[in-house]
CSV table of C-alpha atoms in Angstrom, one decimal:
chain,number,residue,atom,x,y,z
A,1,MET,CA,0.1,0.2,0.3
A,2,LEU,CA,1.7,3.1,-1.2
A,3,LYS,CA,-1.2,5.7,0.2
A,4,GLY,CA,-0.1,7.7,2.7
A,5,ARG,CA,3.5,6.8,2.5
A,6,HIS,CA,6.6,9.3,2.2
A,7,LEU,CA,9.6,8.6,-0.3
A,8,LEU,CA,12.8,9.5,1.1
A,9,ASP,CA,15.6,6.9,-0.6
A,10,PRO,CA,15.4,5.1,-3.7
A,11,MET,CA,15.2,2.0,-1.3
A,12,ASP,CA,12.0,2.5,0.8
A,13,PHE,CA,9.8,1.0,-1.5
A,14,THR,CA,10.1,-3.1,-2.5
A,15,THR,CA,10.5,-4.1,-6.3
A,16,SER,CA,6.6,-5.0,-6.0
A,17,GLU,CA,5.9,-1.4,-5.2
A,18,ILE,CA,8.0,0.3,-7.4
A,19,ASP,CA,7.0,-2.3,-10.3
A,20,GLU,CA,3.4,-0.8,-9.5
A,21,ILE,CA,4.9,2.7,-9.7
A,22,LEU,CA,6.6,1.8,-13.0
A,23,GLU,CA,3.5,0.0,-14.4
A,24,LEU,CA,1.1,3.0,-13.7
A,25,GLY,CA,3.8,5.5,-15.3
A,26,GLY,CA,3.9,3.3,-18.2
A,27,GLU,CA,0.2,3.4,-18.6
A,28,ILE,CA,0.6,7.0,-18.0
A,29,SER,CA,3.0,7.7,-20.8
A,30,LYS,CA,0.6,5.8,-23.2
A,31,ASN,CA,-2.7,7.8,-22.7
A,32,PRO,CA,-1.5,10.7,-20.5
A,33,GLU,CA,-5.6,12.4,-21.4
A,34,LYS,CA,-6.7,9.4,-19.4
A,35,PHE,CA,-5.3,10.9,-16.3
A,36,SER,CA,-5.7,14.8,-17.0
A,37,LYS,CA,-8.0,14.8,-14.0
A,38,ALA,CA,-6.9,12.4,-11.7
A,39,CYS,CA,-5.8,14.8,-8.7
A,40,GLN,CA,-8.4,17.4,-9.4
A,41,GLY,CA,-9.2,19.3,-6.2
A,42,LYS,CA,-5.7,18.3,-4.9
A,43,ILE,CA,-2.5,20.7,-4.3
A,44,LEU,CA,1.0,19.7,-4.5
A,45,ALA,CA,3.5,22.1,-2.3
A,46,THR,CA,6.6,22.4,-3.9
A,47,LEU,CA,9.0,23.3,-1.0
A,48,PHE,CA,12.4,24.0,-2.7
A,49,TYR,CA,15.2,25.3,-0.2
A,50,GLU,CA,17.7,25.7,-3.4
A,51,PRO,CA,16.9,26.1,-6.6
A,52,SER,CA,16.2,23.4,-9.2
A,53,THR,CA,14.3,24.1,-12.1
A,54,ARG,CA,14.3,21.4,-14.2
A,55,THR,CA,13.4,18.6,-10.9
A,56,ARG,CA,10.8,21.4,-9.9
A,57,PHE,CA,8.9,21.8,-13.4
A,58,SER,CA,9.1,17.8,-13.7
A,59,PHE,CA,6.7,18.0,-10.6
A,60,GLU,CA,4.9,20.9,-11.2
A,61,ALA,CA,3.8,19.7,-14.5
A,62,ALA,CA,3.3,16.3,-13.4
A,63,MET,CA,0.6,17.8,-10.9
A,64,LEU,CA,-0.5,19.8,-13.7
A,65,ARG,CA,-1.5,17.2,-15.9
A,66,LEU,CA,-3.1,14.9,-13.3
A,67,GLY,CA,-5.4,18.0,-13.1
A,68,GLY,CA,-4.2,19.3,-9.6
A,69,GLN,CA,-3.2,22.6,-8.8
A,70,VAL,CA,0.5,23.3,-7.1
A,71,ILE,CA,1.7,25.7,-4.7
A,72,GLY,CA,4.9,26.3,-2.9
A,73,PHE,CA,8.6,28.2,-3.0
A,74,SER,CA,11.5,28.0,-5.2
A,75,GLU,CA,14.1,29.2,-3.3
A,76,PRO,CA,13.7,29.9,0.5
A,77,ASN,CA,14.7,33.7,0.5
A,78,SER,CA,11.2,34.4,-0.7
A,79,SER,CA,9.5,32.1,2.2
A,80,SER,CA,9.4,31.9,6.2
A,81,VAL,CA,12.0,30.2,5.8
A,82,ALA,CA,14.4,33.2,5.5
A,83,LYS,CA,12.8,34.4,8.8
A,84,GLY,CA,14.2,31.5,10.5
A,85,GLU,CA,11.1,28.9,10.3
A,86,SER,CA,11.8,25.3,11.2
A,87,ILE,CA,11.8,22.6,8.7
A,88,ALA,CA,9.3,20.9,11.5
A,89,ASP,CA,7.2,24.4,12.0
A,90,THR,CA,6.9,24.6,7.9
A,91,ILE,CA,5.9,21.2,7.0
A,92,ARG,CA,3.1,21.2,9.0
A,93,THR,CA,1.7,24.4,8.1
A,94,ILE,CA,2.1,23.8,4.9
A,95,ALA,CA,0.3,20.1,5.5
A,96,CYS,CA,-2.8,22.2,6.8
A,97,TYR,CA,-3.2,23.5,2.9
A,98,ALA,CA,-1.6,21.0,0.6
A,99,ASP,CA,-2.2,17.0,0.0
A,100,ILE,CA,1.1,16.0,-0.5
A,101,ALA,CA,4.7,17.5,-0.5
A,102,VAL,CA,8.0,17.9,-2.5
A,103,MET,CA,11.2,18.8,-0.8
A,104,ARG,CA,14.5,20.2,-2.1
A,105,HIS,CA,17.3,20.7,0.3
A,106,PRO,CA,20.8,21.7,0.3
A,107,LYS,CA,21.2,19.6,3.8
A,108,GLU,CA,21.1,15.9,3.9
A,109,GLY,CA,18.0,14.1,5.7
A,110,ALA,CA,16.3,17.4,5.4
A,111,PRO,CA,12.9,15.6,4.0
A,112,ARG,CA,13.4,13.0,6.5
A,113,VAL,CA,13.0,15.8,8.9
A,114,ALA,CA,9.9,16.6,7.3
A,115,ALA,CA,8.6,13.5,6.7
A,116,MET,CA,8.7,13.0,10.8
A,117,TYR,CA,6.6,16.1,11.4
A,118,SER,CA,4.3,15.4,8.5
A,119,SER,CA,0.8,14.4,8.2
A,120,ILE,CA,1.0,14.5,4.3
A,121,PRO,CA,3.5,12.5,2.0
A,122,VAL,CA,6.4,14.0,1.5
A,123,ILE,CA,8.8,13.4,-1.8
A,124,ASN,CA,12.6,13.9,-1.2
A,125,ALA,CA,13.5,15.9,-4.7
A,126,GLY,CA,17.1,15.7,-3.6
A,127,ASP,CA,18.9,16.5,-0.6
A,128,GLY,CA,22.6,17.7,-0.9
A,129,GLY,CA,24.5,14.8,-2.6
A,130,HIS,CA,22.9,12.3,-0.7
A,131,GLN,CA,19.4,10.9,-2.2
A,132,HIS,CA,17.6,12.1,-5.1
A,133,PRO,CA,14.9,8.7,-5.5
A,134,THR,CA,12.7,10.0,-8.4
A,135,GLN,CA,15.8,10.2,-10.3
A,136,THR,CA,16.1,6.5,-9.8
A,137,LEU,CA,12.2,6.1,-10.7
A,138,THR,CA,13.0,7.8,-13.7
A,139,ASP,CA,15.7,5.9,-14.8
A,140,LEU,CA,13.8,2.7,-14.2
A,141,LEU,CA,10.8,3.8,-15.9
A,142,THR,CA,12.8,5.0,-19.0
A,143,ILE,CA,14.8,1.5,-19.1
A,144,LYS,CA,11.2,-0.6,-18.7
A,145,SER,CA,9.4,1.4,-21.8
A,146,LEU,CA,12.9,1.5,-24.0
A,147,LYS,CA,14.1,-2.1,-23.5
A,148,GLY,CA,10.6,-3.6,-22.2
A,149,THR,CA,12.6,-5.0,-18.9
A,150,LEU,CA,14.3,-4.3,-16.2
A,151,SER,CA,16.6,-8.0,-16.4
A,152,ASN,CA,19.1,-9.2,-18.0
A,153,LEU,CA,20.9,-6.1,-19.2
A,154,THR,CA,24.4,-5.0,-19.5
A,155,ILE,CA,24.7,-1.5,-18.1
A,156,GLY,CA,27.7,0.9,-18.8
A,157,LEU,CA,28.0,3.4,-16.1
A,158,CYS,CA,30.3,6.0,-17.5
A,159,GLY,CA,31.8,9.2,-15.9
A,160,ASP,CA,32.3,10.2,-12.2
A,161,LEU,CA,31.2,6.9,-10.2
A,162,LYS,CA,32.2,8.2,-7.1
A,163,PHE,CA,30.3,11.1,-5.8
A,164,GLY,CA,27.1,10.5,-8.2
A,165,ARG,CA,24.4,10.0,-6.4
A,166,THR,CA,22.3,9.0,-9.3
A,167,VAL,CA,24.7,6.1,-10.6
A,168,HIS,CA,24.8,4.6,-6.9
A,169,SER,CA,20.7,4.3,-6.3
A,170,LEU,CA,20.4,3.3,-10.2
A,171,ILE,CA,23.0,0.2,-9.0
A,172,LYS,CA,21.3,-0.6,-5.9
A,173,ALA,CA,17.8,-0.4,-7.8
A,174,MET,CA,19.1,-2.7,-11.1
A,175,SER,CA,20.6,-4.9,-9.0
A,176,ARG,CA,17.3,-5.9,-7.3
A,177,TYR,CA,16.1,-7.3,-10.9
A,178,GLU,CA,17.8,-10.5,-12.3
A,179,ASN,CA,20.8,-11.1,-14.3
A,180,ASN,CA,21.7,-7.3,-15.1
A,181,LYS,CA,25.5,-7.1,-15.4
A,182,PHE,CA,27.3,-3.7,-14.6
A,183,ILE,CA,30.3,-2.3,-16.4
A,184,LEU,CA,31.8,0.8,-14.6
A,185,ILE,CA,33.5,3.3,-16.8
A,186,SER,CA,35.7,5.8,-14.6
A,187,PRO,CA,39.1,7.1,-14.5
A,188,LYS,CA,40.6,5.5,-11.3
A,189,GLU,CA,40.1,8.3,-8.8
A,190,LEU,CA,36.6,8.4,-9.5
A,191,LYS,CA,35.6,4.6,-9.1
A,192,VAL,CA,32.5,3.7,-7.6
A,193,PRO,CA,33.0,3.2,-3.8
A,194,ASP,CA,34.0,0.4,-2.1
A,195,TYR,CA,30.8,-0.3,-0.3
A,196,ILE,CA,28.5,-0.2,-3.5
A,197,LYS,CA,30.9,-3.2,-4.8
A,198,LYS,CA,31.2,-5.2,-1.1
A,199,GLU,CA,27.8,-4.5,0.1
A,200,VAL,CA,25.6,-4.4,-3.5
A,201,LEU,CA,27.4,-6.0,-6.3
A,202,GLU,CA,29.7,-8.7,-4.3
A,203,LYS,CA,27.3,-9.6,-1.9
A,204,ASN,CA,24.4,-10.3,-4.3
A,205,ASN,CA,26.6,-12.0,-6.7
A,206,ILE,CA,26.1,-9.8,-9.6
A,207,GLU,CA,28.8,-9.5,-12.7
A,208,PHE,CA,30.8,-6.4,-12.7
A,209,LEU,CA,33.8,-5.1,-14.7
A,210,GLU,CA,35.7,-1.9,-13.8
A,211,VAL,CA,37.4,-0.2,-16.7
A,212,GLU,CA,39.0,3.2,-17.6
A,213,ARG,CA,38.2,3.1,-21.5
A,214,MET,CA,34.6,3.7,-22.7
A,215,GLU,CA,36.0,2.3,-26.5
A,216,ASP,CA,36.9,-0.7,-24.9
A,217,VAL,CA,33.7,-1.9,-23.9
A,218,ILE,CA,31.1,0.0,-25.4
A,219,GLY,CA,30.5,-2.7,-27.8
A,220,LYS,CA,29.1,-5.0,-24.8
A,221,LEU,CA,26.5,-2.4,-23.6
A,222,ASP,CA,22.8,-2.2,-23.7
A,223,ILE,CA,22.3,1.0,-21.9
A,224,LEU,CA,25.4,3.4,-21.4
A,225,TYR,CA,24.8,5.9,-18.7
A,226,MET,CA,26.5,8.6,-18.9
A,227,THR,CA,27.3,11.2,-16.0
A,228,ARG,CA,29.8,14.3,-15.9
A,229,VAL,CA,33.4,14.4,-15.1
A,230,GLN,CA,34.4,17.7,-13.4
A,231,ARG,CA,37.8,18.7,-13.5
A,232,GLU,CA,38.6,19.5,-10.0
A,233,ARG,CA,37.9,16.1,-9.2
A,234,PHE,CA,41.1,14.8,-10.5
A,235,PHE,CA,44.1,14.6,-8.3
A,236,ASN,CA,46.4,16.3,-11.3
A,237,GLU,CA,46.0,18.0,-14.1
A,238,GLU,CA,47.9,14.9,-16.6
A,239,GLU,CA,45.7,12.7,-15.3
A,240,TYR,CA,42.5,14.8,-16.3
A,241,LEU,CA,44.1,15.5,-19.9
A,242,ARG,CA,45.2,11.9,-20.1
A,243,LEU,CA,41.2,10.8,-19.4
A,244,LYS,CA,39.1,13.4,-20.2
A,245,ASP,CA,38.8,12.2,-23.8
A,246,SER,CA,37.4,8.6,-23.1
A,247,TYR,CA,34.3,9.8,-20.8
A,248,ILE,CA,33.0,12.1,-23.9
A,249,LEU,CA,30.9,10.6,-25.7
A,250,ASP,CA,31.1,11.1,-29.6
A,251,LYS,CA,30.1,9.9,-32.9
A,252,ALA,CA,33.0,7.8,-33.4
A,253,LYS,CA,32.5,6.1,-30.1
A,254,LEU,CA,29.1,5.1,-30.7
A,255,LYS,CA,30.6,2.9,-33.8
A,256,GLY,CA,31.2,0.0,-31.7
A,257,ALA,CA,28.2,0.0,-30.0
A,258,LYS,CA,24.8,-1.8,-30.5
A,259,GLU,CA,22.4,-0.5,-32.8
A,260,ASP,CA,19.6,-1.3,-29.8
A,261,MET,CA,21.7,0.3,-26.9
A,262,ILE,CA,20.4,3.3,-25.4
A,263,ILE,CA,22.4,6.4,-23.9
A,264,LEU,CA,21.0,7.8,-20.9
A,265,HIS,CA,21.9,11.1,-18.9
A,266,PRO,CA,20.7,12.5,-15.6
A,267,LEU,CA,20.7,16.4,-17.2
A,268,PRO,CA,22.0,18.7,-17.0
A,269,ARG,CA,24.8,17.9,-19.9
A,270,VAL,CA,27.9,19.9,-20.0
A,271,ASN,CA,30.1,18.2,-22.5
A,272,GLU,CA,30.2,14.5,-21.7
A,273,ILE,CA,28.1,14.2,-24.6
A,274,ALA,CA,28.8,15.6,-27.9
A,275,VAL,CA,25.9,17.4,-29.4
A,276,GLU,CA,26.6,15.7,-32.6
A,277,VAL,CA,25.2,12.3,-30.7
A,278,ASP,CA,21.7,14.2,-29.9
A,279,GLU,CA,20.4,13.0,-33.4
A,280,ASP,CA,21.5,9.6,-33.3
A,281,LYS,CA,18.6,7.4,-32.6
A,282,ARG,CA,19.9,6.0,-29.5
A,283,ALA,CA,20.3,9.0,-27.6
A,284,LYS,CA,17.3,8.8,-25.3
A,285,TYR,CA,18.4,11.3,-22.7
A,286,PHE,CA,15.5,14.4,-23.5
A,287,GLU,CA,13.1,11.2,-23.7
A,288,GLN,CA,14.3,10.5,-20.5
A,289,ALA,CA,13.2,13.9,-18.6
A,290,LYS,CA,9.6,13.3,-20.4
A,291,TYR,CA,9.3,9.8,-18.8
A,292,GLY,CA,11.0,11.3,-15.5
A,293,MET,CA,7.7,13.6,-15.6
A,294,PHE,CA,5.3,10.3,-16.5
A,295,VAL,CA,6.9,8.7,-13.3
A,296,ARG,CA,6.3,11.7,-11.4
A,297,MET,CA,2.6,11.8,-12.1
A,298,ALA,CA,2.5,7.8,-11.2
A,299,LEU,CA,3.8,8.5,-7.7
A,300,ILE,CA,2.0,11.3,-6.9
A,301,MET,CA,-1.1,9.1,-7.8
A,302,LYS,CA,0.2,6.2,-5.9
A,303,LEU,CA,1.0,8.4,-2.6
A,304,LEU,CA,-2.4,10.0,-2.7
A,305,GLY,CA,-4.4,6.9,-3.4
A,306,VAL,CA,-5.9,8.4,-6.4
A,307,GLU,CA,-7.4,5.7,-8.9
A,308,VAL,CA,-8.4,6.3,-12.3
A,309,CYS,CA,-11.0,3.6,-13.8
B,1,MET,CA,45.4,2.7,49.6
B,2,LEU,CA,41.8,4.0,49.3
B,3,THR,CA,39.4,1.6,50.3
B,4,VAL,CA,35.6,1.6,50.0
B,5,ASN,CA,32.8,-0.8,51.2
B,6,SER,CA,31.6,-3.3,49.5
B,7,ILE,CA,27.9,-2.8,48.9
B,8,LYS,CA,24.9,-5.0,50.4
B,9,ASN,CA,22.4,-4.0,47.0
B,10,GLY,CA,22.8,-2.3,44.1
B,11,ILE,CA,24.9,-2.2,40.8
B,12,VAL,CA,28.8,-1.9,40.3
B,13,ILE,CA,30.1,-0.5,37.1
B,14,ASP,CA,33.6,-2.1,36.7
B,15,HIS,CA,36.2,-1.9,34.1
B,16,ILE,CA,35.4,1.7,32.7
B,17,LYS,CA,38.4,3.1,30.9
B,18,ALA,CA,40.2,5.5,33.4
B,19,GLY,CA,39.1,9.1,32.6
B,20,LEU,CA,35.5,8.0,31.4
B,21,GLY,CA,34.1,7.5,35.0
B,22,ILE,CA,33.3,11.0,35.6
B,23,LYS,CA,31.4,11.1,32.6
B,24,ILE,CA,29.1,8.1,32.5
B,25,PHE,CA,28.3,9.6,35.9
B,26,LYS,CA,27.0,12.4,35.1
B,27,MET,CA,25.0,11.0,31.4
B,28,LEU,CA,23.5,8.6,33.8
B,29,GLY,CA,22.3,11.3,36.0
B,30,LEU,CA,24.0,9.9,39.4
B,31,ASP,CA,24.1,13.5,40.6
B,32,LYS,CA,20.6,14.0,41.3
B,33,ILE,CA,19.6,10.4,42.9
B,34,ASP,CA,19.4,9.8,47.0
B,35,SER,CA,21.3,6.6,46.9
B,36,ALA,CA,24.5,6.7,48.2
B,37,VAL,CA,27.2,6.6,44.7
B,38,CYS,CA,30.6,6.3,44.7
B,39,LEU,CA,33.0,7.2,42.1
B,40,LEU,CA,36.3,5.7,42.0
B,41,MET,CA,39.1,7.0,39.9
B,42,ASN,CA,42.6,5.4,38.2
B,43,VAL,CA,42.0,2.5,40.7
B,44,PRO,CA,44.6,-0.2,40.0
B,45,SER,CA,43.8,-2.9,37.2
B,46,GLU,CA,45.4,-5.6,36.0
B,47,LYS,CA,43.7,-5.9,32.7
B,48,LEU,CA,43.7,-1.8,31.7
B,49,GLY,CA,46.4,-0.8,34.0
B,50,LYS,CA,43.8,1.9,35.7
B,51,LYS,CA,40.4,1.8,35.6
B,52,ASP,CA,37.3,3.8,36.6
B,53,ILE,CA,34.1,2.1,39.0
B,54,ILE,CA,30.7,3.4,39.8
B,55,LYS,CA,28.9,1.6,42.5
B,56,ILE,CA,25.6,2.8,43.4
B,57,GLU,CA,23.9,1.6,46.6
B,58,ASN,CA,20.0,0.4,46.2
B,59,VAL,CA,19.5,1.3,42.8
B,60,VAL,CA,19.4,-1.5,40.2
B,61,ASP,CA,16.8,0.0,37.7
B,62,ILE,CA,18.7,2.7,35.7
B,63,ASP,CA,18.6,2.3,32.1
B,64,LEU,CA,22.6,1.4,31.1
B,65,THR,CA,22.3,0.7,27.5
B,66,ILE,CA,24.6,3.5,26.9
B,67,LEU,CA,27.4,2.4,28.7
B,68,GLY,CA,28.1,-0.2,25.7
B,69,ILE,CA,28.5,3.1,23.3
B,70,LEU,CA,31.0,4.7,25.5
B,71,ASP,CA,33.2,1.6,26.2
B,72,PRO,CA,31.9,-2.1,25.5
B,73,ASN,CA,34.5,-3.5,28.0
B,74,ILE,CA,32.5,-2.2,31.1
B,75,THR,CA,31.2,-5.4,33.1
B,76,ILE,CA,27.9,-4.3,35.2
B,77,ASN,CA,27.7,-6.4,38.5
B,78,VAL,CA,24.3,-6.8,39.8
B,79,ILE,CA,24.4,-7.1,43.7
B,80,LYS,CA,22.4,-8.8,46.3
B,81,ASP,CA,22.9,-9.5,49.7
B,82,GLU,CA,26.5,-8.6,49.3
B,83,VAL,CA,26.4,-11.6,46.5
B,84,ILE,CA,26.7,-10.9,42.8
B,85,VAL,CA,23.7,-12.3,41.2
B,86,GLU,CA,24.1,-11.1,37.6
B,87,LYS,CA,26.7,-10.4,35.4
B,88,LYS,CA,26.3,-8.3,32.2
B,89,LYS,CA,28.5,-7.6,29.3
B,90,PHE,CA,27.1,-5.2,26.8
B,91,GLU,CA,26.0,-5.5,23.7
B,92,LEU,CA,25.9,-2.4,21.2
B,93,PRO,CA,22.4,-1.3,21.2
B,94,GLU,CA,20.6,-1.3,17.8
B,95,ARG,CA,19.7,2.4,18.1
B,96,VAL,CA,20.7,5.5,20.0
B,97,GLU,CA,19.5,8.3,20.4
B,98,ASN,CA,21.3,11.5,21.7
B,99,VAL,CA,24.2,10.2,22.8
B,100,LEU,CA,26.7,10.6,19.6
B,101,ASN,CA,26.4,13.9,17.3
B,102,CYS,CA,26.6,13.7,13.8
B,103,LYS,CA,29.7,15.6,12.8
B,104,ASN,CA,28.8,15.8,9.0
B,105,PRO,CA,28.6,19.5,8.2
B,106,ARG,CA,26.1,18.8,5.4
B,107,CYS,CA,23.4,16.7,7.2
B,108,VAL,CA,20.3,18.4,8.6
B,109,THR,CA,20.9,17.9,12.0
B,110,SER,CA,23.9,21.0,11.4
B,111,ILE,CA,21.0,23.3,11.3
B,112,GLU,CA,17.7,22.2,12.8
B,113,LYS,CA,18.9,22.0,16.2
B,114,TYR,CA,15.6,20.9,17.6
B,115,ILE,CA,15.9,17.3,16.6
B,116,ASP,CA,16.9,14.1,17.9
B,117,HIS,CA,20.4,12.5,17.0
B,118,VAL,CA,20.1,9.5,16.1
B,119,PHE,CA,21.9,6.6,14.9
B,120,TYR,CA,21.7,3.1,14.1
B,121,LEU,CA,24.2,0.0,14.4
B,122,VAL,CA,25.6,-1.4,11.1
B,123,ASP,CA,28.3,-3.3,12.4
B,124,LYS,CA,28.7,-4.8,15.9
B,125,GLU,CA,32.0,-6.4,15.0
B,126,LYS,CA,33.8,-2.6,14.0
B,127,GLY,CA,31.4,-0.8,16.5
B,128,GLU,CA,29.5,1.3,13.3
B,129,TYR,CA,26.7,3.6,13.4
B,130,ARG,CA,24.9,5.3,10.8
B,131,CYS,CA,23.2,8.7,11.2
B,132,MET,CA,19.5,8.1,10.6
B,133,TYR,CA,19.3,11.4,8.5
B,134,CYS,CA,22.8,11.7,6.3
B,135,ASP,CA,23.5,8.0,6.3
B,136,GLU,CA,27.3,8.5,7.6
B,137,ILE,CA,28.7,6.2,9.2
B,138,TYR,CA,30.9,6.4,12.6
B,139,THR,CA,33.0,4.2,14.2
B,140,LEU,CA,32.7,4.7,17.7
B,141,SER,CA,36.5,4.5,18.4
B,142,GLU,CA,36.4,7.9,16.6
B,143,VAL,CA,33.6,9.5,18.7
């Protein structure tokens, strides 16, 4: 039962609960019109303690497309927070006005605090470098919709695998489905943390490979999930110069890839995917943003316990 | 050599790492109870070199789980009619509230001062605890 629950961590829900959301998300993506009045009379509060236009728009568009209304703030200076109000008081007040709340906050664990004091469902829309569960749901719905399955896939994750929270969550989430393999492509400074390898991959006997160059493995992949490699993450300039091109996807590198591979990226992209790749049929990162909205629509409906016959 | 009488009924908290006794004394609120209490510091010990001991007369119902966090080597003797009726060793508690403080500057506890600092045990062997909010892991030896 998802009604009334909070979503704070991507692992808060069981695989069957996630499948339930993805199934509804898939249905919405095929026929959004059918759901255009699902949340009529309901209000979503967007509490954005730091700006994140993309995520906020995605949630707001999701609620509006369900026929609901939206209230909220997009940065704390324009709200009572600027006067020093606590998270507990803010959420207790907002809960009087809205039916469901979405929170983005620079501090890790802030949405959990809100959930502790909230009488309405709270969705974590990113808390610092900690969790961003709706990005994981977005990735899952995109993969499921475009590949038709969440099992038996070889998933290449490329770029900053050390600090990228979306990467860690995706590994955890995809590890719960059968027979997936991971190819982790990163410079050695930005490898997946040991705890992910030990506690998620090795513990569950999941096959994985760590490599430094995308070119060596791209032909094996069903999914290539790109992330940004930031110059300042490298220990020295020499290493950065030696490796930076390995983490930029361009047409030449794509030549070795499968015809039905899909390229994903949590966005915003900087230069890690060359613009020339955008026209390739395998480039699915903008479509991914659309699935992000559909899965948020499904999530809002499930947490509100709304159904459409 | 200092001598302190043995107690008839009550609790003896033994094998406290030297120096920690006073902290435990305060954490358990022993300065506020009516019973006879004695804190012995820097007592010679074969095992530890030096140790602290706390003896509490006539009281047995104090919540001592907190002690495992501070020093898992501590032992508790429950005394009845001058005889040790129970010897307890500590197990690390699964959940601790407001005993450890999260030091992660990115954690919400750094700005919302009214919330409880809650930690969950993740690894008994290593003595590792995880902050409920930011998931930062601490080993007891660090804190």
